[in-house]
Structure formats: structure tokens, C-alpha cells
Amino acid sequence: MEAKLNMITEQLKELPLLRKQLGEHQGGLEQLAYQIGLAAELVGEVKKDQAEARAAAMRGAPAAAAAGAAEGGYDYRRLVKVQFPAFNGEEPKMWQLRCKSYFEFYQMPTELWVSWASFHMEGRAAVWMLTQDKKHLEEGGWDRFCQAVQERFGPDDYQKKLRALMELRQDGTVGEYRDQFEELMCHVMSFDHGMGTVFQLTMFMRGLREEISGVVRLHRPKSVDDAAELAMLQEEVLENAKQRAQRVDYEE
């Protein structure tokens, strides 16, 4: 848009010179008309771009907002409303991570994090907060607050989730097993980010049914995604074989 405006300015700067040349050169009038017409077209394009940008902003289009923010016109955070997560005492670690994502998205000053989070406590969590020295928690900062919440509502969460992950076994489809696995792995990794690909892959294959896991291991998958895809293919092969066997028994 700025480039177009610069072009308009340059075209208009040439008008006085063209007027001077009218009496000296044939066709000066046509040239002047051409320059004026070109300038008018550029003005029309700029107005159209401005109208489209305003319309996109009113619709809340993220792409338009991001482009506008890059030009200093819009703040994308105003176009996206993120609901702050409430906390009732369940899954404290996941709640803390969601809170932090919210604070970072809106660039909230860290000294306000504890107060803002405490406003969104419900049920037994709200009751617990009323028994605490809020000023002391605020002065301790976000990390100290999270530690206090974890000690109260989930002191053994890490051990419980890790044990559940290690005991997880496929008792339905591969897709259902993967959903259960990823949920538990997400909780475990919220406590320990050092769980690498090898650990995740080992845990995933460990819980697959034996008739599926053996075939998956033969292909030496490099990731959980690869292993899950192979497991679903083997599941399909087994299901097809089962259906063929049933048809044969029925025909006999």
C-alpha cells in the first residue's frame, strides 16, 4: 500500500513539467491525461486495499490481522479471545501449563500471574485458596504458587501417571489404544520433558497386542507415528483374515 502511494506522489510531481511542455510538444495533452488516469487507478486500488483490510479485521480473520500487525496496523491478540482455564482441583499440572500459555499469549506481567490464576479457582480449589496467605504466595512468584498447588492437589500425580502408562495394554482397537497412550504420555511429559522418542516408542509398542506388536517390531519403526501406522495396517490384515475364516466356516 505504501509503495502505491509513493507511485501516486511521483506521478503527481510530473504534472507541472507536463503542463510546461504542452506548448512545446505535440501530444502533451494526451500524456498528461494518461498520467492523471494512471494516478486515479492507483488511488482506486489503495482505497480497495484499505476497504478489504477493514472488512477482514471486522470478520476477525487471523491472517489479515497478522498481516496488519506486521505493518503496525492491528494487534492480533484483540481478534482472538482465549478463555482462561478454571481449576477445581483436578489435573493441577495441566492447568498450570494452560495458565502459562494464556499469560504468554497475552503478554501479561509475571507479577499478576498468581492473582489472575487464583481468581479462576472453583470448588475445593477455591476453598483451599481462601485458607492460604495470598500475599505470601504472590510474593513467592509463579513457581512457588505452582509448587503449593501441586503439593495440595497432586503430590503423587507423576508417579500415578507413569505407573498407569507402564501398565497400559491394548484392549480395544489400535486407535483407541493410541488415544489412551497419548493422554497418559502428555501427563507424564508435563512433569518430565526428558522423555525422548526412544522411551515413547518403547512404551507404545510394549502395550500393543502380541499378534500386532511382533509384526511392528520387524519393521523397526522410528517413531510412535510410524509404529501406530504399522499397527493399524496389521490390525486390518488380522481383521480381514478373521472375516475370511468366518465366511469359509459358514459356507461349510
mmCIF file of C-alpha atoms in Angstrom:
data_model
loop_
_atom_site.group_PDB
_atom_site.id
_atom_site.type_symbol
_atom_site.label_atom_id
_atom_site.label_comp_id
_atom_site.label_asym_id
_atom_site.label_seq_id
_atom_site.Cartn_x
_atom_site.Cartn_y
_atom_site.Cartn_z
ATOM 1 C CA MET A 1 0.000 0.000 0.000
ATOM 2 C CA GLU A 2 2.819 2.399 0.852
ATOM 3 C CA ALA A 3 4.512 1.607 -2.460
ATOM 4 C CA LYS A 4 1.353 2.513 -4.352
ATOM 5 C CA LEU A 5 1.080 5.838 -2.536
ATOM 6 C CA ASN A 6 4.694 6.609 -3.436
ATOM 7 C CA MET A 7 3.912 5.919 -7.077
ATOM 8 C CA ILE A 8 0.956 8.322 -6.921
ATOM 9 C CA THR A 9 3.203 11.008 -5.475
ATOM 10 C CA GLU A 10 5.750 10.548 -8.242
ATOM 11 C CA GLN A 11 3.055 10.736 -10.911
ATOM 12 C CA LEU A 12 1.651 13.961 -9.479
ATOM 13 C CA LYS A 13 5.132 15.513 -9.292
ATOM 14 C CA GLU A 14 5.375 15.220 -13.062
ATOM 15 C CA LEU A 15 2.203 17.245 -13.708
ATOM 16 C CA PRO A 16 3.811 20.739 -13.602
ATOM 17 C CA LEU A 17 6.518 19.641 -16.015
ATOM 18 C CA LEU A 18 3.931 18.220 -18.388
ATOM 19 C CA ARG A 19 1.935 21.437 -18.324
ATOM 20 C CA LYS A 20 5.075 23.361 -19.288
ATOM 21 C CA GLN A 21 5.675 21.011 -22.158
ATOM 22 C CA LEU A 22 2.144 21.342 -23.553
ATOM 23 C CA GLY A 23 3.063 24.280 -25.749
ATOM 24 C CA GLU A 24 6.329 22.781 -26.889
ATOM 25 C CA HIS A 25 5.450 19.237 -27.805
ATOM 26 C CA GLN A 26 2.615 17.643 -29.701
ATOM 27 C CA GLY A 27 0.761 15.038 -27.755
ATOM 28 C CA GLY A 28 1.481 16.656 -24.389
ATOM 29 C CA LEU A 29 -2.197 16.760 -23.586
ATOM 30 C CA GLU A 30 -2.543 13.027 -24.213
ATOM 31 C CA GLN A 31 0.460 12.315 -21.986
ATOM 32 C CA LEU A 32 -0.996 14.454 -19.205
ATOM 33 C CA ALA A 33 -4.312 12.667 -19.454
ATOM 34 C CA TYR A 34 -2.527 9.321 -19.287
ATOM 35 C CA GLN A 35 -0.608 10.290 -16.144
ATOM 36 C CA ILE A 36 -3.761 11.571 -14.451
ATOM 37 C CA GLY A 37 -5.640 8.400 -15.373
ATOM 38 C CA LEU A 38 -2.850 6.210 -14.026
ATOM 39 C CA ALA A 39 -2.791 8.141 -10.771
ATOM 40 C CA ALA A 40 -6.569 7.772 -10.461
ATOM 41 C CA GLU A 41 -6.307 3.999 -10.944
ATOM 42 C CA LEU A 42 -3.661 3.733 -8.233
ATOM 43 C CA VAL A 43 -5.807 5.778 -5.845
ATOM 44 C CA GLY A 44 -8.686 3.398 -6.524
ATOM 45 C CA GLU A 45 -6.508 0.354 -5.787
ATOM 46 C CA VAL A 46 -5.325 1.848 -2.500
ATOM 47 C CA LYS A 47 -8.905 2.546 -1.412
ATOM 48 C CA LYS A 48 -9.886 -1.005 -2.336
ATOM 49 C CA ASP A 49 -6.989 -2.460 -0.308
ATOM 50 C CA GLN A 50 -7.955 -0.331 2.687
ATOM 51 C CA ALA A 51 -11.592 -1.454 2.481
ATOM 52 C CA GLU A 52 -10.604 -5.129 2.272
ATOM 53 C CA ALA A 53 -8.268 -4.795 5.259
ATOM 54 C CA ARG A 54 -11.013 -3.174 7.354
ATOM 55 C CA ALA A 55 -13.529 -5.853 6.352
ATOM 56 C CA ALA A 56 -11.092 -8.661 7.199
ATOM 57 C CA ALA A 57 -10.366 -7.118 10.591
ATOM 58 C CA MET A 58 -14.079 -6.860 11.390
ATOM 59 C CA ARG A 59 -14.559 -10.521 10.462
ATOM 60 C CA GLY A 60 -11.729 -11.431 12.833
ATOM 61 C CA ALA A 61 -9.662 -13.109 10.133
ATOM 62 C CA PRO A 62 -6.381 -14.211 11.782
ATOM 63 C CA ALA A 63 -4.376 -13.987 8.562
ATOM 64 C CA ALA A 64 -5.481 -10.428 7.881
ATOM 65 C CA ALA A 65 -4.856 -9.488 11.490
ATOM 66 C CA ALA A 66 -1.362 -10.932 11.418
ATOM 67 C CA ALA A 67 -0.571 -9.070 8.192
ATOM 68 C CA GLY A 68 -1.889 -5.862 9.695
ATOM 69 C CA ALA A 69 0.155 -6.352 12.849
ATOM 70 C CA ALA A 70 3.278 -6.727 10.727
ATOM 71 C CA GLU A 71 2.520 -3.310 9.184
ATOM 72 C CA GLY A 72 1.776 -1.797 12.577
ATOM 73 C CA GLY A 73 -1.973 -1.630 11.913
ATOM 74 C CA TYR A 74 -3.542 -4.387 14.028
ATOM 75 C CA ASP A 75 -2.857 -6.372 17.177
ATOM 76 C CA TYR A 76 -3.891 -9.986 16.519
ATOM 77 C CA ARG A 77 -4.491 -10.602 20.238
ATOM 78 C CA ARG A 78 -7.510 -8.302 20.066
ATOM 79 C CA LEU A 79 -9.101 -10.543 17.455
ATOM 80 C CA VAL A 80 -8.672 -13.797 19.414
ATOM 81 C CA LYS A 81 -10.473 -14.347 22.700
ATOM 82 C CA VAL A 82 -8.892 -17.121 24.755
ATOM 83 C CA GLN A 83 -10.854 -18.367 27.750
ATOM 84 C CA PHE A 84 -8.769 -18.571 30.917
ATOM 85 C CA PRO A 85 -8.809 -22.145 32.293
ATOM 86 C CA ALA A 86 -10.728 -22.717 35.502
ATOM 87 C CA PHE A 87 -9.331 -25.023 38.201
ATOM 88 C CA ASN A 88 -11.388 -27.234 40.508
ATOM 89 C CA GLY A 89 -8.557 -29.321 41.935
ATOM 90 C CA GLU A 90 -8.240 -31.831 39.080
ATOM 91 C CA GLU A 91 -5.086 -32.220 36.945
ATOM 92 C CA PRO A 92 -3.120 -29.353 38.555
ATOM 93 C CA LYS A 93 -0.052 -29.743 36.344
ATOM 94 C CA MET A 94 -2.012 -29.489 33.109
ATOM 95 C CA TRP A 95 -3.870 -26.467 34.497
ATOM 96 C CA GLN A 96 -0.595 -24.723 35.289
ATOM 97 C CA LEU A 97 0.686 -25.284 31.750
ATOM 98 C CA ARG A 98 -2.521 -23.910 30.246
ATOM 99 C CA CYS A 99 -2.329 -20.875 32.529
ATOM 100 C CA LYS A 100 1.219 -20.169 31.422
ATOM 101 C CA SER A 101 0.237 -20.428 27.763
ATOM 102 C CA TYR A 102 -2.516 -17.872 28.394
ATOM 103 C CA PHE A 103 -0.182 -15.464 30.191
ATOM 104 C CA GLU A 104 2.441 -15.679 27.462
ATOM 105 C CA PHE A 105 -0.115 -15.232 24.684
ATOM 106 C CA TYR A 106 -1.454 -12.026 26.223
ATOM 107 C CA GLN A 107 1.996 -10.964 27.471
ATOM 108 C CA MET A 108 0.700 -10.460 30.990
ATOM 109 C CA PRO A 109 3.247 -9.158 33.538
ATOM 110 C CA THR A 110 4.518 -12.035 35.683
ATOM 111 C CA GLU A 111 3.674 -10.224 38.913
ATOM 112 C CA LEU A 112 -0.032 -10.597 38.044
ATOM 113 C CA TRP A 113 0.024 -14.321 37.248
ATOM 114 C CA VAL A 114 -0.751 -15.626 40.743
ATOM 115 C CA SER A 115 -3.616 -13.197 41.369
ATOM 116 C CA TRP A 116 -5.160 -13.827 37.974
ATOM 117 C CA ALA A 117 -4.955 -17.603 38.362
ATOM 118 C CA SER A 118 -6.433 -17.502 41.866
ATOM 119 C CA PHE A 119 -9.490 -15.632 40.536
ATOM 120 C CA HIS A 120 -10.307 -18.672 38.403
ATOM 121 C CA MET A 121 -10.273 -21.316 41.113
ATOM 122 C CA GLU A 122 -13.509 -23.166 41.801
ATOM 123 C CA GLY A 123 -14.881 -25.687 44.278
ATOM 124 C CA ARG A 124 -12.363 -27.207 46.655
ATOM 125 C CA ALA A 125 -9.554 -25.306 44.943
ATOM 126 C CA ALA A 126 -11.254 -22.003 45.780
ATOM 127 C CA VAL A 127 -11.778 -23.157 49.377
ATOM 128 C CA TRP A 128 -8.088 -24.041 49.658
ATOM 129 C CA MET A 129 -7.075 -20.662 48.256
ATOM 130 C CA LEU A 130 -9.139 -18.890 50.912
ATOM 131 C CA THR A 131 -7.120 -20.668 53.611
ATOM 132 C CA GLN A 132 -3.795 -19.515 52.167
ATOM 133 C CA ASP A 133 -1.799 -16.358 52.697
ATOM 134 C CA LYS A 134 -2.399 -14.914 49.241
ATOM 135 C CA LYS A 135 0.093 -12.103 49.709
ATOM 136 C CA HIS A 136 2.784 -14.611 50.638
ATOM 137 C CA LEU A 137 2.003 -16.725 47.562
ATOM 138 C CA GLU A 138 2.098 -13.674 45.300
ATOM 139 C CA GLU A 139 5.436 -12.579 46.705
ATOM 140 C CA GLY A 140 6.812 -16.085 46.140
ATOM 141 C CA GLY A 141 6.074 -15.849 42.436
ATOM 142 C CA TRP A 142 4.507 -18.199 39.934
ATOM 143 C CA ASP A 143 6.841 -21.162 40.515
ATOM 144 C CA ARG A 144 6.228 -21.151 44.261
ATOM 145 C CA PHE A 145 2.485 -20.877 43.698
ATOM 146 C CA CYS A 146 2.532 -23.840 41.289
ATOM 147 C CA GLN A 147 4.519 -25.869 43.779
ATOM 148 C CA ALA A 148 1.961 -25.171 46.514
ATOM 149 C CA VAL A 149 -0.931 -26.112 44.212
ATOM 150 C CA GLN A 150 0.805 -29.333 43.175
ATOM 151 C CA GLU A 151 1.602 -30.325 46.748
ATOM 152 C CA ARG A 152 -2.039 -29.844 47.727
ATOM 153 C CA PHE A 153 -3.888 -31.343 44.771
ATOM 154 C CA GLY A 154 -1.467 -33.709 43.060
ATOM 155 C CA PRO A 155 1.508 -34.720 45.200
ATOM 156 C CA ASP A 156 1.659 -38.192 43.617
ATOM 157 C CA ASP A 157 0.405 -37.349 40.127
ATOM 158 C CA TYR A 158 3.698 -38.033 38.375
ATOM 159 C CA GLN A 159 4.125 -41.483 39.905
ATOM 160 C CA LYS A 160 0.475 -42.369 39.244
ATOM 161 C CA LYS A 161 0.546 -41.307 35.601
ATOM 162 C CA LEU A 162 3.879 -43.016 34.962
ATOM 163 C CA ARG A 163 2.651 -46.242 36.557
ATOM 164 C CA ALA A 164 -0.557 -46.102 34.517
ATOM 165 C CA LEU A 165 1.491 -45.593 31.356
ATOM 166 C CA MET A 166 3.710 -48.581 32.091
ATOM 167 C CA GLU A 167 0.675 -50.772 32.841
ATOM 168 C CA LEU A 168 -1.330 -49.664 29.806
ATOM 169 C CA ARG A 169 -2.297 -52.504 27.466
ATOM 170 C CA GLN A 170 -4.359 -52.528 24.289
ATOM 171 C CA ASP A 171 -7.843 -53.895 24.972
ATOM 172 C CA GLY A 172 -9.666 -52.342 22.004
ATOM 173 C CA THR A 173 -8.652 -51.038 18.611
ATOM 174 C CA VAL A 174 -5.229 -49.594 17.858
ATOM 175 C CA GLY A 175 -6.821 -46.165 17.508
ATOM 176 C CA GLU A 176 -8.393 -46.372 20.965
ATOM 177 C CA TYR A 177 -5.136 -47.591 22.476
ATOM 178 C CA ARG A 178 -3.205 -44.732 20.872
ATOM 179 C CA ASP A 179 -5.628 -42.158 22.315
ATOM 180 C CA GLN A 180 -5.143 -43.604 25.808
ATOM 181 C CA PHE A 181 -1.379 -43.753 25.348
ATOM 182 C CA GLU A 182 -1.051 -40.150 24.150
ATOM 183 C CA GLU A 183 -3.173 -38.825 27.013
ATOM 184 C CA LEU A 184 -1.016 -40.552 29.625
ATOM 185 C CA MET A 185 2.213 -39.613 27.842
ATOM 186 C CA CYS A 186 1.127 -35.977 27.772
ATOM 187 C CA HIS A 187 0.657 -36.009 31.548
ATOM 188 C CA VAL A 188 3.980 -37.745 32.153
ATOM 189 C CA MET A 189 5.879 -35.323 29.917
ATOM 190 C CA SER A 190 4.340 -32.339 31.693
ATOM 191 C CA PHE A 191 6.448 -33.406 34.684
ATOM 192 C CA ASP A 192 9.498 -34.670 32.813
ATOM 193 C CA HIS A 193 10.300 -33.193 29.400
ATOM 194 C CA GLY A 194 13.226 -35.583 29.027
ATOM 195 C CA MET A 195 11.054 -38.456 27.812
ATOM 196 C CA GLY A 196 12.604 -38.898 24.376
ATOM 197 C CA THR A 197 11.445 -40.666 21.239
ATOM 198 C CA VAL A 198 13.023 -43.995 22.197
ATOM 199 C CA PHE A 199 11.185 -44.105 25.530
ATOM 200 C CA GLN A 200 7.860 -43.164 23.944
ATOM 201 C CA LEU A 201 8.252 -45.712 21.152
ATOM 202 C CA THR A 202 9.224 -48.463 23.592
ATOM 203 C CA MET A 203 6.222 -47.766 25.824
ATOM 204 C CA PHE A 204 3.849 -47.674 22.868
ATOM 205 C CA MET A 205 4.948 -50.997 21.371
ATOM 206 C CA ARG A 206 5.073 -52.571 24.826
ATOM 207 C CA GLY A 207 1.316 -52.163 25.228
ATOM 208 C CA LEU A 208 0.239 -53.422 21.807
ATOM 209 C CA ARG A 209 -1.355 -56.821 21.481
ATOM 210 C CA GLU A 210 1.198 -59.557 20.918
ATOM 211 C CA GLU A 211 -0.129 -60.510 17.474
ATOM 212 C CA ILE A 212 0.346 -56.889 16.413
ATOM 213 C CA SER A 213 3.485 -55.816 18.266
ATOM 214 C CA GLY A 214 5.593 -58.642 16.816
ATOM 215 C CA VAL A 215 4.965 -57.530 13.241
ATOM 216 C CA VAL A 216 5.527 -53.881 14.137
ATOM 217 C CA ARG A 217 8.937 -54.660 15.654
ATOM 218 C CA LEU A 218 10.038 -56.431 12.471
ATOM 219 C CA HIS A 219 9.728 -53.130 10.590
ATOM 220 C CA ARG A 220 11.847 -51.231 13.156
ATOM 221 C CA PRO A 221 9.722 -48.049 13.341
ATOM 222 C CA LYS A 222 11.499 -44.799 14.223
ATOM 223 C CA SER A 223 8.615 -43.021 15.947
ATOM 224 C CA VAL A 224 5.252 -43.584 17.601
ATOM 225 C CA ASP A 225 3.551 -42.321 14.440
ATOM 226 C CA ASP A 226 5.329 -44.959 12.358
ATOM 227 C CA ALA A 227 4.543 -47.694 14.869
ATOM 228 C CA ALA A 228 0.880 -46.692 15.076
ATOM 229 C CA GLU A 229 0.518 -46.750 11.296
ATOM 230 C CA LEU A 230 2.099 -50.203 11.082
ATOM 231 C CA ALA A 231 -0.070 -51.439 13.949
ATOM 232 C CA MET A 232 -3.252 -50.262 12.223
ATOM 233 C CA LEU A 233 -2.224 -51.988 8.997
ATOM 234 C CA GLN A 234 -1.569 -55.244 10.855
ATOM 235 C CA GLU A 235 -4.881 -54.856 12.670
ATOM 236 C CA GLU A 236 -6.613 -54.570 9.293
ATOM 237 C CA VAL A 237 -4.808 -57.669 7.984
ATOM 238 C CA LEU A 238 -5.886 -59.692 11.021
ATOM 239 C CA GLU A 239 -9.469 -58.476 10.743
ATOM 240 C CA ASN A 240 -9.649 -59.405 7.058
ATOM 241 C CA ALA A 241 -8.225 -62.853 7.786
ATOM 242 C CA LYS A 242 -10.800 -63.329 10.531
ATOM 243 C CA GLN A 243 -13.655 -62.392 8.213
ATOM 244 C CA ARG A 244 -12.436 -64.777 5.501
ATOM 245 C CA ALA A 245 -12.242 -67.611 8.014
ATOM 246 C CA GLN A 246 -15.788 -66.889 9.170
ATOM 247 C CA ARG A 247 -17.074 -66.976 5.581
ATOM 248 C CA VAL A 248 -15.390 -70.330 4.977
ATOM 249 C CA ASP A 249 -16.921 -71.798 8.137
ATOM 250 C CA TYR A 250 -20.342 -70.500 7.095
ATOM 251 C CA GLU A 251 -20.087 -71.993 3.604
ATOM 252 C CA GLU A 252 -19.057 -75.363 5.001
#
